[in-house]
Coordinates of N, CA and C in Angstrom, one line a residue:
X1 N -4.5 -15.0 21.8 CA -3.2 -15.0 21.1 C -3.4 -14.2 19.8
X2 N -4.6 -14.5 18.8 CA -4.8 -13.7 17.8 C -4.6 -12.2 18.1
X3 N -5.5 -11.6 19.1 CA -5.5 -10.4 19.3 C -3.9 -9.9 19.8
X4 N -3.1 -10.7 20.6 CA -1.9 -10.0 20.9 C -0.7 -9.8 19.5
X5 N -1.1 -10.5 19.0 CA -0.4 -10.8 17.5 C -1.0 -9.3 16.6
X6 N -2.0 -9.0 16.5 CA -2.6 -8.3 15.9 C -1.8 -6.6 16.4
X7 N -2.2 -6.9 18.0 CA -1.7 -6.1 19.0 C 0.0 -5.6 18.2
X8 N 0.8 -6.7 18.3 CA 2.1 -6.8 18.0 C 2.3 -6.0 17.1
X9 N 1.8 -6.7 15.8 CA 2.3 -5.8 14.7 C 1.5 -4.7 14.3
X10 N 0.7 -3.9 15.5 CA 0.1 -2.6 15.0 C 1.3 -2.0 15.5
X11 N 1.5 -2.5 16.9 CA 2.7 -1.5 17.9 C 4.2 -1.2 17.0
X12 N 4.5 -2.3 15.8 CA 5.7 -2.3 15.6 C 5.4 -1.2 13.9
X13 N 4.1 -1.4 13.7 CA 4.1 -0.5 12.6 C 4.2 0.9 13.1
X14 N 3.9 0.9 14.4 CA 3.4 2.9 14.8 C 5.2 2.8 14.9
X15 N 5.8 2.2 15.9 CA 7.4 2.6 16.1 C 8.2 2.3 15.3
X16 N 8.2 2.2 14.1 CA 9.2 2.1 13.2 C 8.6 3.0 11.9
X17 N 7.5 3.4 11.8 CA 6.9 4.2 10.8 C 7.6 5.3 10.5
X18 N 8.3 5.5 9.2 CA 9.1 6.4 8.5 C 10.8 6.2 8.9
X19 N 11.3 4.6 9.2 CA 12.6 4.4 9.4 C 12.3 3.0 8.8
X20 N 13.7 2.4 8.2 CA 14.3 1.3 7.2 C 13.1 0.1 8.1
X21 N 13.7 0.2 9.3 CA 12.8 -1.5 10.0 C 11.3 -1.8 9.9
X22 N 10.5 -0.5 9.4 CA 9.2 -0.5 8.8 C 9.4 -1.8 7.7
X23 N 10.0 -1.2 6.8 CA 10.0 -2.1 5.8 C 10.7 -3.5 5.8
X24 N 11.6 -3.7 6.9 CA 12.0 -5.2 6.7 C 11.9 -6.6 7.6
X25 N 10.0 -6.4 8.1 CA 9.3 -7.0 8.7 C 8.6 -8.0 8.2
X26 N 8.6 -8.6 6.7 CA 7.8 -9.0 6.0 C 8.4 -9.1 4.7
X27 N 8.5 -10.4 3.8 CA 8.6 -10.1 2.3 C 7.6 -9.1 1.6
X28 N 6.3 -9.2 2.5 CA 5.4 -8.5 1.6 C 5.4 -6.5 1.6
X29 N 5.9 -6.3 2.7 CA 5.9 -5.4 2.8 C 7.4 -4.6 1.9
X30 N 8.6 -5.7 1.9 CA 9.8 -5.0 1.4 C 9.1 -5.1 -0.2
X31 N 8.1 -5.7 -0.6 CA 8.1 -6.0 -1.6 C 7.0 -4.5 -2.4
X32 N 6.3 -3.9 -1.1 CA 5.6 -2.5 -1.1 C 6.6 -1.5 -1.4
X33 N 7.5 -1.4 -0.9 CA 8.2 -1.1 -0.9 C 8.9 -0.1 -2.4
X34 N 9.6 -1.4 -2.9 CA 10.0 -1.5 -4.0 C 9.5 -1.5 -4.9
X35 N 8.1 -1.2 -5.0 CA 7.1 -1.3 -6.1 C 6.2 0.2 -6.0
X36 N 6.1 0.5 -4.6 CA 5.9 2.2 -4.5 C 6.7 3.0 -4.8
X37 N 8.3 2.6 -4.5 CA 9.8 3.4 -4.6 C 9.7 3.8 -5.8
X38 N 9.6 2.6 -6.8 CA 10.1 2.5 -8.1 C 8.7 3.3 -9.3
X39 N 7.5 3.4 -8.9 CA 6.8 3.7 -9.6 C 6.6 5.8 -9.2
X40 N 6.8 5.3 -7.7 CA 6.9 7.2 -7.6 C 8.1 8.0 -8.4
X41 N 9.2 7.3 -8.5 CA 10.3 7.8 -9.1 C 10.1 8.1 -10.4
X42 N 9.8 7.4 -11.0 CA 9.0 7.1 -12.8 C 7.6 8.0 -13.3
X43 N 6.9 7.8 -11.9 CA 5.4 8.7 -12.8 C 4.8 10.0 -11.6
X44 N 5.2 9.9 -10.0 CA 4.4 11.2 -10.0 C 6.0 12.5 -9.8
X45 N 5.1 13.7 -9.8 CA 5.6 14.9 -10.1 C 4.2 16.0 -9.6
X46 N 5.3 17.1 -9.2 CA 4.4 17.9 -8.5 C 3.7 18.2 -7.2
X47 N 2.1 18.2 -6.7 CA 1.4 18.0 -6.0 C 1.3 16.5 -5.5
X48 N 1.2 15.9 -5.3 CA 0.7 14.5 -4.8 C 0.2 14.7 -3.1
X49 N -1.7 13.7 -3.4 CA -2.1 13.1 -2.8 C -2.1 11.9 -2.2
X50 N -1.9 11.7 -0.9 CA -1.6 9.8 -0.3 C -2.6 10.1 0.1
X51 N -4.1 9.5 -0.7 CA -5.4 8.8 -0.3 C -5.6 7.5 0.4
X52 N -5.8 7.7 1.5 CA -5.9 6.7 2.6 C -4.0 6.4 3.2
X53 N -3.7 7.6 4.3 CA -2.4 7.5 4.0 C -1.8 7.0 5.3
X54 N -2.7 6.7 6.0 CA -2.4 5.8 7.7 C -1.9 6.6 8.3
X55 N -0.6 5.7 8.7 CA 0.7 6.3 9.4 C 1.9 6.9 8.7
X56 N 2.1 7.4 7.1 CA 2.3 8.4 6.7 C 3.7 7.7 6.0
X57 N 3.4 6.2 6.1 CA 4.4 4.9 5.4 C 5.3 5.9 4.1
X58 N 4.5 6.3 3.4 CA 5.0 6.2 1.8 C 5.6 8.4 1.6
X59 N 5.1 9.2 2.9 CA 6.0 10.3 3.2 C 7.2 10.7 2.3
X60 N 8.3 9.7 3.4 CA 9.7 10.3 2.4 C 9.8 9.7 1.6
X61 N 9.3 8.7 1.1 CA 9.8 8.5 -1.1 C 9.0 9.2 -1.7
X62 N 7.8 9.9 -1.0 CA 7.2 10.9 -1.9 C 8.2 12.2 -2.5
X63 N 8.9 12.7 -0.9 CA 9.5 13.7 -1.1 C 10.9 13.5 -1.7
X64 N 11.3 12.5 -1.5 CA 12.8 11.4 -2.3 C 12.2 11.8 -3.7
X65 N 11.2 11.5 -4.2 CA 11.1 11.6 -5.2 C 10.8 13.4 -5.9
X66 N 10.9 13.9 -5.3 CA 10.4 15.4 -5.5 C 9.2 16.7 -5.3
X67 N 8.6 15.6 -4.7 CA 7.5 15.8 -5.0 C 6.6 17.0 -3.3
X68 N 5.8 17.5 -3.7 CA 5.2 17.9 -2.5 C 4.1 17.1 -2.0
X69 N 4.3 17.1 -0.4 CA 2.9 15.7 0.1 C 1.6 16.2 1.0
X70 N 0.8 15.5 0.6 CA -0.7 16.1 1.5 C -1.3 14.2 1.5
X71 N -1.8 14.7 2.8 CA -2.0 13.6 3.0 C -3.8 13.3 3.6
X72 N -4.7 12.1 3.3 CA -5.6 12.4 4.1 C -6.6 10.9 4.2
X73 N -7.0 10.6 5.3 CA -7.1 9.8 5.9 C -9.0 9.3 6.6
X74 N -9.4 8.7 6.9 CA -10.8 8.3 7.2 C -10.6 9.0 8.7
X75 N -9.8 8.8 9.2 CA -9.3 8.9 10.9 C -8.2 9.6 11.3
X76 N -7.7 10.1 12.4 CA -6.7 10.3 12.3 C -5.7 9.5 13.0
X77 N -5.3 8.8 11.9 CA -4.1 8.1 12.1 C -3.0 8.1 12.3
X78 N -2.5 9.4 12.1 CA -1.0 10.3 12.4 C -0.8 11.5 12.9
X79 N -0.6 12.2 14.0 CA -0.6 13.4 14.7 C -0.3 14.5 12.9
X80 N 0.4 14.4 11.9 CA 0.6 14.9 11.0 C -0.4 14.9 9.9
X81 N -0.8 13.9 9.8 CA -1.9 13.8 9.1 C -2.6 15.5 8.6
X82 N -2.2 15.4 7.3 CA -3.1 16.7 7.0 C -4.8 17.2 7.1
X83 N -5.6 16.0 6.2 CA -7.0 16.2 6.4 C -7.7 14.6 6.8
X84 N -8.2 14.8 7.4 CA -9.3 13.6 8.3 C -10.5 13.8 7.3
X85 N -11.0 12.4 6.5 CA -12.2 12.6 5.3 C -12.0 11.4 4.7
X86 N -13.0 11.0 3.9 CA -13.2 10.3 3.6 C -13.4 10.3 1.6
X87 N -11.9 9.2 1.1 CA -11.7 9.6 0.0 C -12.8 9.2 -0.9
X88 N -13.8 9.0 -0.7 CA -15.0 8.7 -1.4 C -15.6 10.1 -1.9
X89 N -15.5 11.0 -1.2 CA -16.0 12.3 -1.2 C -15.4 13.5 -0.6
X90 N -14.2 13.9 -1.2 CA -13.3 14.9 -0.7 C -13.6 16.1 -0.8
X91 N -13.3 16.5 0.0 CA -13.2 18.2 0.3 C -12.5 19.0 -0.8
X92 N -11.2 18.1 -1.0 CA -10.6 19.2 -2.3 C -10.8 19.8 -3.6
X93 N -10.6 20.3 -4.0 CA -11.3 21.4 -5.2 C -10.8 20.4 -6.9
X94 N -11.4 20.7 -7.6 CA -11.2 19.9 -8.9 C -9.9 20.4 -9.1
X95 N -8.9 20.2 -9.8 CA -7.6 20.3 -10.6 C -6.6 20.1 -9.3
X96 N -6.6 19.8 -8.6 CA -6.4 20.7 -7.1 C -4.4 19.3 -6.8
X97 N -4.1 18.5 -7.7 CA -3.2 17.6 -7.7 C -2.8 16.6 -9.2
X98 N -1.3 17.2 -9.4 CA -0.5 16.4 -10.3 C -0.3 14.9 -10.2
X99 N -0.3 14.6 -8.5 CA -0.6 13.1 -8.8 C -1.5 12.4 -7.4
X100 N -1.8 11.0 -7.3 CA -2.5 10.9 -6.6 C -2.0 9.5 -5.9
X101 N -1.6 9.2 -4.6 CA -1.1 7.3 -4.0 C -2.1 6.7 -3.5
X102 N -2.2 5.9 -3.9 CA -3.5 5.1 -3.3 C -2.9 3.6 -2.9
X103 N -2.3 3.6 -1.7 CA -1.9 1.9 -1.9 C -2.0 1.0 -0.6
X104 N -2.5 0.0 -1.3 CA -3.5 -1.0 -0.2 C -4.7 -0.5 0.6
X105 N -5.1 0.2 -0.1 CA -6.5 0.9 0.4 C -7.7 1.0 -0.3
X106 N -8.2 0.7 -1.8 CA -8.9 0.3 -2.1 C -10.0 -1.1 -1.4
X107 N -9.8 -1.7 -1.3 CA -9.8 -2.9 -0.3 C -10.9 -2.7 0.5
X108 N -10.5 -1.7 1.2 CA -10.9 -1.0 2.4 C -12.0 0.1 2.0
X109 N -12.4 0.4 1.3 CA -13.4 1.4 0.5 C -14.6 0.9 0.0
X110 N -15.6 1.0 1.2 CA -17.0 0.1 0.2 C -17.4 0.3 -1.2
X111 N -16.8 1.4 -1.3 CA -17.6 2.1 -3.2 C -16.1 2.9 -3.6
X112 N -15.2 1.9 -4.1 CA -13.7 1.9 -4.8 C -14.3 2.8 -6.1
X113 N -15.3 2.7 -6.8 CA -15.8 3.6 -8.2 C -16.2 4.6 -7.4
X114 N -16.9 5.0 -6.6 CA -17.0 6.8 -6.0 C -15.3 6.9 -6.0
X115 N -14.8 6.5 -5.0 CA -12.9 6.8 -4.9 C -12.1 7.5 -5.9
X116 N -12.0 6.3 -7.2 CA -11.7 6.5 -8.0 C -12.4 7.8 -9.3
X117 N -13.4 8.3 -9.2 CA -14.0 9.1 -9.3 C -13.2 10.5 -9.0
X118 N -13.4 10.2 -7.5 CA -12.9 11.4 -6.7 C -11.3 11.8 -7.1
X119 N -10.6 10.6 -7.5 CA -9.1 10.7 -7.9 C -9.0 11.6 -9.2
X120 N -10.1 11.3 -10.3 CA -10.2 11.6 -11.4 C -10.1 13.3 -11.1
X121 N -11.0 13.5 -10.2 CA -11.9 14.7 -10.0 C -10.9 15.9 -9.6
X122 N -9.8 15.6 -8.9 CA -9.2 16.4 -8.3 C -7.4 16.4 -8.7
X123 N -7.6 15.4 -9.9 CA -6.4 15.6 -10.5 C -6.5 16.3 -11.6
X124 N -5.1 17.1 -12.0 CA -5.1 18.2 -13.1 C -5.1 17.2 -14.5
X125 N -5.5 17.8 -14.9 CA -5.1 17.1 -16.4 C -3.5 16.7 -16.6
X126 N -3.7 15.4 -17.4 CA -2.1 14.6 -17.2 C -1.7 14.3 -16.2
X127 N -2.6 14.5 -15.2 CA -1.9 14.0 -13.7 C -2.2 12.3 -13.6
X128 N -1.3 11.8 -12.9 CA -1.2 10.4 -12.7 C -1.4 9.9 -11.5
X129 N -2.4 9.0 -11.2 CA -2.6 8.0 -10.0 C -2.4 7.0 -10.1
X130 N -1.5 6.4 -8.8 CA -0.4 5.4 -8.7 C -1.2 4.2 -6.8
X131 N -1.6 3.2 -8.0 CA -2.4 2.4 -7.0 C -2.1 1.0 -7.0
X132 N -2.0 0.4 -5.8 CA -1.7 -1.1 -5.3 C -2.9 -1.8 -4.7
X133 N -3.1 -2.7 -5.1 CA -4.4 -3.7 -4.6 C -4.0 -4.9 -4.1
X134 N -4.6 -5.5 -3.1 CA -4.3 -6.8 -3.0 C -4.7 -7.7 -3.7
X135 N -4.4 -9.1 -3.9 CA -5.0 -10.3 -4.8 C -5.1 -11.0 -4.1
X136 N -4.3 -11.4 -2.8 CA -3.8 -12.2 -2.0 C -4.0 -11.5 -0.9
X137 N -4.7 -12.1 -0.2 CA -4.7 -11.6 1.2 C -5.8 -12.1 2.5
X138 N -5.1 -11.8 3.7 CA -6.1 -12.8 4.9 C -7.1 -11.3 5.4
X139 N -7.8 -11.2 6.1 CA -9.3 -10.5 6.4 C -7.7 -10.0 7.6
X140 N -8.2 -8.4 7.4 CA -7.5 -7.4 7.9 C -8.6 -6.4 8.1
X141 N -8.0 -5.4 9.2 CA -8.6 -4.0 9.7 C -10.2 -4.4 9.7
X142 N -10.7 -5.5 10.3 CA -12.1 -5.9 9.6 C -12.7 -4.8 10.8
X143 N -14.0 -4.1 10.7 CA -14.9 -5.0 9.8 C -14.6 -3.7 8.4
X144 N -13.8 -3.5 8.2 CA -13.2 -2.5 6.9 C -12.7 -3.3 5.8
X145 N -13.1 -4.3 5.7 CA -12.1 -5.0 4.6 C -13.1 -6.2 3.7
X146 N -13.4 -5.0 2.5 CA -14.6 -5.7 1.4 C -14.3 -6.3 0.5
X147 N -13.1 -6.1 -0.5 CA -12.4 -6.7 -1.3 C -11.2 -7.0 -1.6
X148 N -10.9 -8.4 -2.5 CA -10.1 -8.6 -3.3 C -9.8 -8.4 -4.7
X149 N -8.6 -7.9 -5.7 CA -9.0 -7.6 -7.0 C -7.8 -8.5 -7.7
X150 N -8.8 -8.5 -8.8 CA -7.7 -9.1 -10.1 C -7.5 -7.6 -11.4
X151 N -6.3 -8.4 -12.1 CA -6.0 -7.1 -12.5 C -7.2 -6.5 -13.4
X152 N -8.0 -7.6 -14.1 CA -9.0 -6.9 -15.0 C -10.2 -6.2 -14.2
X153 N -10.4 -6.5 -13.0 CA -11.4 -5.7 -12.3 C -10.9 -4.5 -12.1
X154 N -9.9 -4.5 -11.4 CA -9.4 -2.9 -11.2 C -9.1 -2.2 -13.1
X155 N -8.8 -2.7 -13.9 CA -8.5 -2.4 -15.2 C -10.4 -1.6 -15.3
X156 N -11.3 -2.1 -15.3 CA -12.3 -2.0 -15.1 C -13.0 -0.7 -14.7
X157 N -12.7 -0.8 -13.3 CA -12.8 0.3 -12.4 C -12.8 1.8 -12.8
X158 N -11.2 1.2 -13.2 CA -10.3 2.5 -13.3 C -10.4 3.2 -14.7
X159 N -10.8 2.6 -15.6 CA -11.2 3.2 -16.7 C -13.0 3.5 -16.9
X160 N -13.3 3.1 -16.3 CA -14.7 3.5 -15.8 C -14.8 4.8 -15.2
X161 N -13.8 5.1 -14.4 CA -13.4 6.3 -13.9 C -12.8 7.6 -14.9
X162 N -12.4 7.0 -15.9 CA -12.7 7.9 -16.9 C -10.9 8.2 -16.8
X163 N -9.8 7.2 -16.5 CA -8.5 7.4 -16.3 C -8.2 6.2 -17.9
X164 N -6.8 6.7 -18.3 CA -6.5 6.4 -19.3 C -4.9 5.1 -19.0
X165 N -5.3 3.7 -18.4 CA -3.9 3.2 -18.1 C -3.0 2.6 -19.0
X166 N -2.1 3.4 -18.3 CA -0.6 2.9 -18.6 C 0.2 1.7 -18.2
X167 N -0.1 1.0 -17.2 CA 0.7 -0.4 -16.8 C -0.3 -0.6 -15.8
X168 N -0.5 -1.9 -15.8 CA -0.9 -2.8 -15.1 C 0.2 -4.0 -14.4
X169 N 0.8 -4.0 -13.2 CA 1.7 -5.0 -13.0 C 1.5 -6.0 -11.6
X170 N 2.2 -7.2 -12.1 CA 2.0 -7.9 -10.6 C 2.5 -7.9 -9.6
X171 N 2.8 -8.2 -8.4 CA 3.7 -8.2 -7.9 C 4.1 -9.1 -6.3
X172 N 4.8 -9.5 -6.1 CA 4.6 -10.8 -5.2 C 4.4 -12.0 -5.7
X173 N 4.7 -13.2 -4.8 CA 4.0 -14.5 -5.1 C 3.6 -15.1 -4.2
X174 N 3.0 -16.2 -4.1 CA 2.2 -17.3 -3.0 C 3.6 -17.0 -2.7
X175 N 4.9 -17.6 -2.1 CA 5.6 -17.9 -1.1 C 5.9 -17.0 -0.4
X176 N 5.5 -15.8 -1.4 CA 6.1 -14.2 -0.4 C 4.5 -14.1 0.4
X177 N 3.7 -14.1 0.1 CA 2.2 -14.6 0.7 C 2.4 -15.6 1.9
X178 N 2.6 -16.8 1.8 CA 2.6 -17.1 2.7 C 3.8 -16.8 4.2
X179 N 4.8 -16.5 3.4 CA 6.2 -15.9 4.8 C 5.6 -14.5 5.3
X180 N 4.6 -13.9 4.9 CA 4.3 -12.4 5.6 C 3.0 -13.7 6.9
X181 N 3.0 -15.0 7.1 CA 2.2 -15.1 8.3 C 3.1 -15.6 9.3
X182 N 3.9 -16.6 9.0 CA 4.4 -16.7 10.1 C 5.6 -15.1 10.9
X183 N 6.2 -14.3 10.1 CA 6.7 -13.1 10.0 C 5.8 -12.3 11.0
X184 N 4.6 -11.6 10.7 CA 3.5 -11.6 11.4 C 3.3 -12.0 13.3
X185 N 3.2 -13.3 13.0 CA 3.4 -14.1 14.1 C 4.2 -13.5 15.4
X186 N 5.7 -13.9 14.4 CA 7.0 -13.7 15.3 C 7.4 -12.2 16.1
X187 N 6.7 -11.2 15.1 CA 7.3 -9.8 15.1 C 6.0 -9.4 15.8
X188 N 5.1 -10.0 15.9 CA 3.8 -9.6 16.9 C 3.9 -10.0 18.1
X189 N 4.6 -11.0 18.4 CA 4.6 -12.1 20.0 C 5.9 -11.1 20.2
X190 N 6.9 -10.9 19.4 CA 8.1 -10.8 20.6 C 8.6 -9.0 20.2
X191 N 7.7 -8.6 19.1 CA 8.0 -7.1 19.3 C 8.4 -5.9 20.2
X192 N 7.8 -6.6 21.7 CA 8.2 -5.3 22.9 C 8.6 -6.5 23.8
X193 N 9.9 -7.4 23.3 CA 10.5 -8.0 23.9 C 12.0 -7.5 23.8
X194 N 12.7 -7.1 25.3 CA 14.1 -6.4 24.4 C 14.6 -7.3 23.9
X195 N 15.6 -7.0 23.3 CA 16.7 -8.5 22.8 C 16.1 -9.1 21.7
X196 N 15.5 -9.7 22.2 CA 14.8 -10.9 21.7 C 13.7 -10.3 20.0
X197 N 13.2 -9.3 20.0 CA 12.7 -8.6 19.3 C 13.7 -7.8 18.5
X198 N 14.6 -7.5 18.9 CA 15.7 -7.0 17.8 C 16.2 -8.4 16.9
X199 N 16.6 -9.3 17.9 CA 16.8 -10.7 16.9 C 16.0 -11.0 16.2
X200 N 15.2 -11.2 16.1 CA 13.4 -11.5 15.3 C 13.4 -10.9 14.4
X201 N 13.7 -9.5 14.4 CA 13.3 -8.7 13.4 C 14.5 -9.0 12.2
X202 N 15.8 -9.0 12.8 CA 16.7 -9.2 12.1 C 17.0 -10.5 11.5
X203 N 16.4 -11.4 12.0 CA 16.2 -13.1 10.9 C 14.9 -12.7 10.5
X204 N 14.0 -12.1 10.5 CA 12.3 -11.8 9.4 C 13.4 -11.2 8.4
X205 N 14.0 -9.7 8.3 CA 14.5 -9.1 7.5 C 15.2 -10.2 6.2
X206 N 16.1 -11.0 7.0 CA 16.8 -11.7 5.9 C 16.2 -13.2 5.3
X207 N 15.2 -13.4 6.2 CA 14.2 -14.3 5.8 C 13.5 -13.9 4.7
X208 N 12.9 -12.5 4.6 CA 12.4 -11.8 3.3 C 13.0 -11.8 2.2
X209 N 14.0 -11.3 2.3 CA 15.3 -11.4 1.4 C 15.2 -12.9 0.3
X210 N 15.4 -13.4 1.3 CA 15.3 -14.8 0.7 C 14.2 -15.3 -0.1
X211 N 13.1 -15.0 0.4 CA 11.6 -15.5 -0.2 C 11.5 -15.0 -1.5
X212 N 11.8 -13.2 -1.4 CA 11.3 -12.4 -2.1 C 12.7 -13.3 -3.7
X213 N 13.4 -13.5 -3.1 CA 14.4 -14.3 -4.8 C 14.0 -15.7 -4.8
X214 N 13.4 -16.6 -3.9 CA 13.0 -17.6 -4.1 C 11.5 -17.4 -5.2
X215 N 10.5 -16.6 -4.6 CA 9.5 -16.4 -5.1 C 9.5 -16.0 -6.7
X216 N 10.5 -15.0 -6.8 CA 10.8 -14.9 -8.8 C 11.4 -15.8 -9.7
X217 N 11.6 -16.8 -8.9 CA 12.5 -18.1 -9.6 C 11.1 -19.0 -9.8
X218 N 10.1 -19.3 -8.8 CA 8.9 -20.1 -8.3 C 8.0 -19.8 -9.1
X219 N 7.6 -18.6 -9.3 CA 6.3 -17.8 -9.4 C 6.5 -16.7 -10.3
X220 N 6.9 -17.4 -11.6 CA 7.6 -16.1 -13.1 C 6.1 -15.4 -13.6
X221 N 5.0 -16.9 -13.3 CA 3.8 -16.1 -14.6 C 3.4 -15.2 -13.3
X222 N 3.4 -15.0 -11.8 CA 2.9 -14.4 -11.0 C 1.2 -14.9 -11.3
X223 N 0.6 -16.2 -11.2 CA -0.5 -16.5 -11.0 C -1.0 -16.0 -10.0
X224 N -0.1 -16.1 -8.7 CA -0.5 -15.8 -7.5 C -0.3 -14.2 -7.1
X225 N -0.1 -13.6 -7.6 CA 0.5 -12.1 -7.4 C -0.1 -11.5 -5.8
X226 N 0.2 -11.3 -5.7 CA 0.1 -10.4 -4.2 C -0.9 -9.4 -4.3
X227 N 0.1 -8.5 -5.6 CA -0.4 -7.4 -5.4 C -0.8 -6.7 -7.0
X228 N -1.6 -6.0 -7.0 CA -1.6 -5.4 -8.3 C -1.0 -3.9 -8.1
X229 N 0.0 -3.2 -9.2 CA 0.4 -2.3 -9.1 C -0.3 -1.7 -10.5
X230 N -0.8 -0.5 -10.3 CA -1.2 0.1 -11.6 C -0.9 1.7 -11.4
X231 N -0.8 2.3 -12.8 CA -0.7 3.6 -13.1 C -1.7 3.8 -14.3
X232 N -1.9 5.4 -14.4 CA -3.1 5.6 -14.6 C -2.9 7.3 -15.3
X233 N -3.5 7.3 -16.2 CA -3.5 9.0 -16.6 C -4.4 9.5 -16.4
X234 N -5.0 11.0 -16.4 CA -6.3 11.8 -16.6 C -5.5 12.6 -18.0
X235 N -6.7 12.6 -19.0 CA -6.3 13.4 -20.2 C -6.6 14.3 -19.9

């Protein structure tokens, strides 16, 4: 059952990838969402890199937001996908991007300080990288999945790296954490069920809805935060 579940919601992330029902499978994901939307709009410009960029999720708000996109990945994960490499050690040339997306992929990176390195390295001066980490989270993509961060570790990291930060923010709570399992569940078992998978998806959507305003009423100090959202300068 684990594995068909697993199964489920890889299938429903490939067929909905780069349309609205991507995003309203999950409080946790609407909650990516709106925290990628709103910080691409505000800080990158220019060039932008999506380091570690999958199935090519965060595409059009790159370009919503103005921006030009290159994308590049461990694997190829997307017929589009621009370069297959590994963001610990890139191919691209120093100065070579105005800004840089990194989100929910740290995690996944045995040596996040080479990464972040590499971010530094290949951003122009004043360029800005825009990164989300988990805080919260169950064992995913294993055997790829080495850590969890708090905000002072990544605060850490990232200035180790020789980046100059601008916000550190939280984002999510335990209840939006716990509704991304049963969600999960539902949208995994009945995903390539007709009918029955359009209804599913359509009570998860507004079930999120709900969590995600229950959870800011519940969870103000964000003890539990989900996710860490940070931005980041190169001088």
């Amino acid at each position: 059952m684990h594995t068909k579940i697993k199964e489920g919601w890889a299938a429903s992330s490939r067929a909905t990838t780069g349309t609205k029902k991507f995003w309203e499978r999950s409080a946790l994901v609407l909650l990516l969402l709106e925290v990628v939307d709103s910080k691409l709009r505000k800080h990158a410009k220019g060039d932008l890199l999506d380091a570690g960029a999958g199935t090519l999720s965060y595409r059009h708000l790159v370009r919503d937001a103005g921006c030009s996109y290159k994308s590049i990945d461990f694997k190829e994960t997307h017929p589009e996908l621009d370069k297959v490499g590994d963001i610990q050690d890139m191919s691209f040339e120093d100065n070579s991007f105005d800004t840089v997306l990194c989100v929910e992929v740290l995690e996944h990176v045995p040596y996040p300080a080479k990464a972040l390195k590499e971010f530094y390295r290949v951003l122009r001066p004043g360029g800005k990288v825009i990164i989300t980490v988990p805080h919260l989270g169950y064992l995913h993509n294993e055997p790829y999945d080495f850590y969890r961060y708090t905000k002072y570790g990544l605060e850490v990291l990232v200035t180790d790296a020789g980046f100059r930060i601008k916000t550190i923010e939280p984002s999510g709570g335990l209840i939006a954490f716990l509704q991304h399992i049963p969600a999960t569940l539902l949208i995994g078992v009945t995903h390539d069920i007709p009918i029955i998978g359009l209804v599913v998806h359509e009570l998860t959507y507004w079930c999120s809805k709900l969590t995600i305003a229950i959870d800011r009423v519940v969870d103000k100090r964000k003890l539990f935060a989900v996710h860490y959202v940070l931005v980041a300068e190169k001088d």
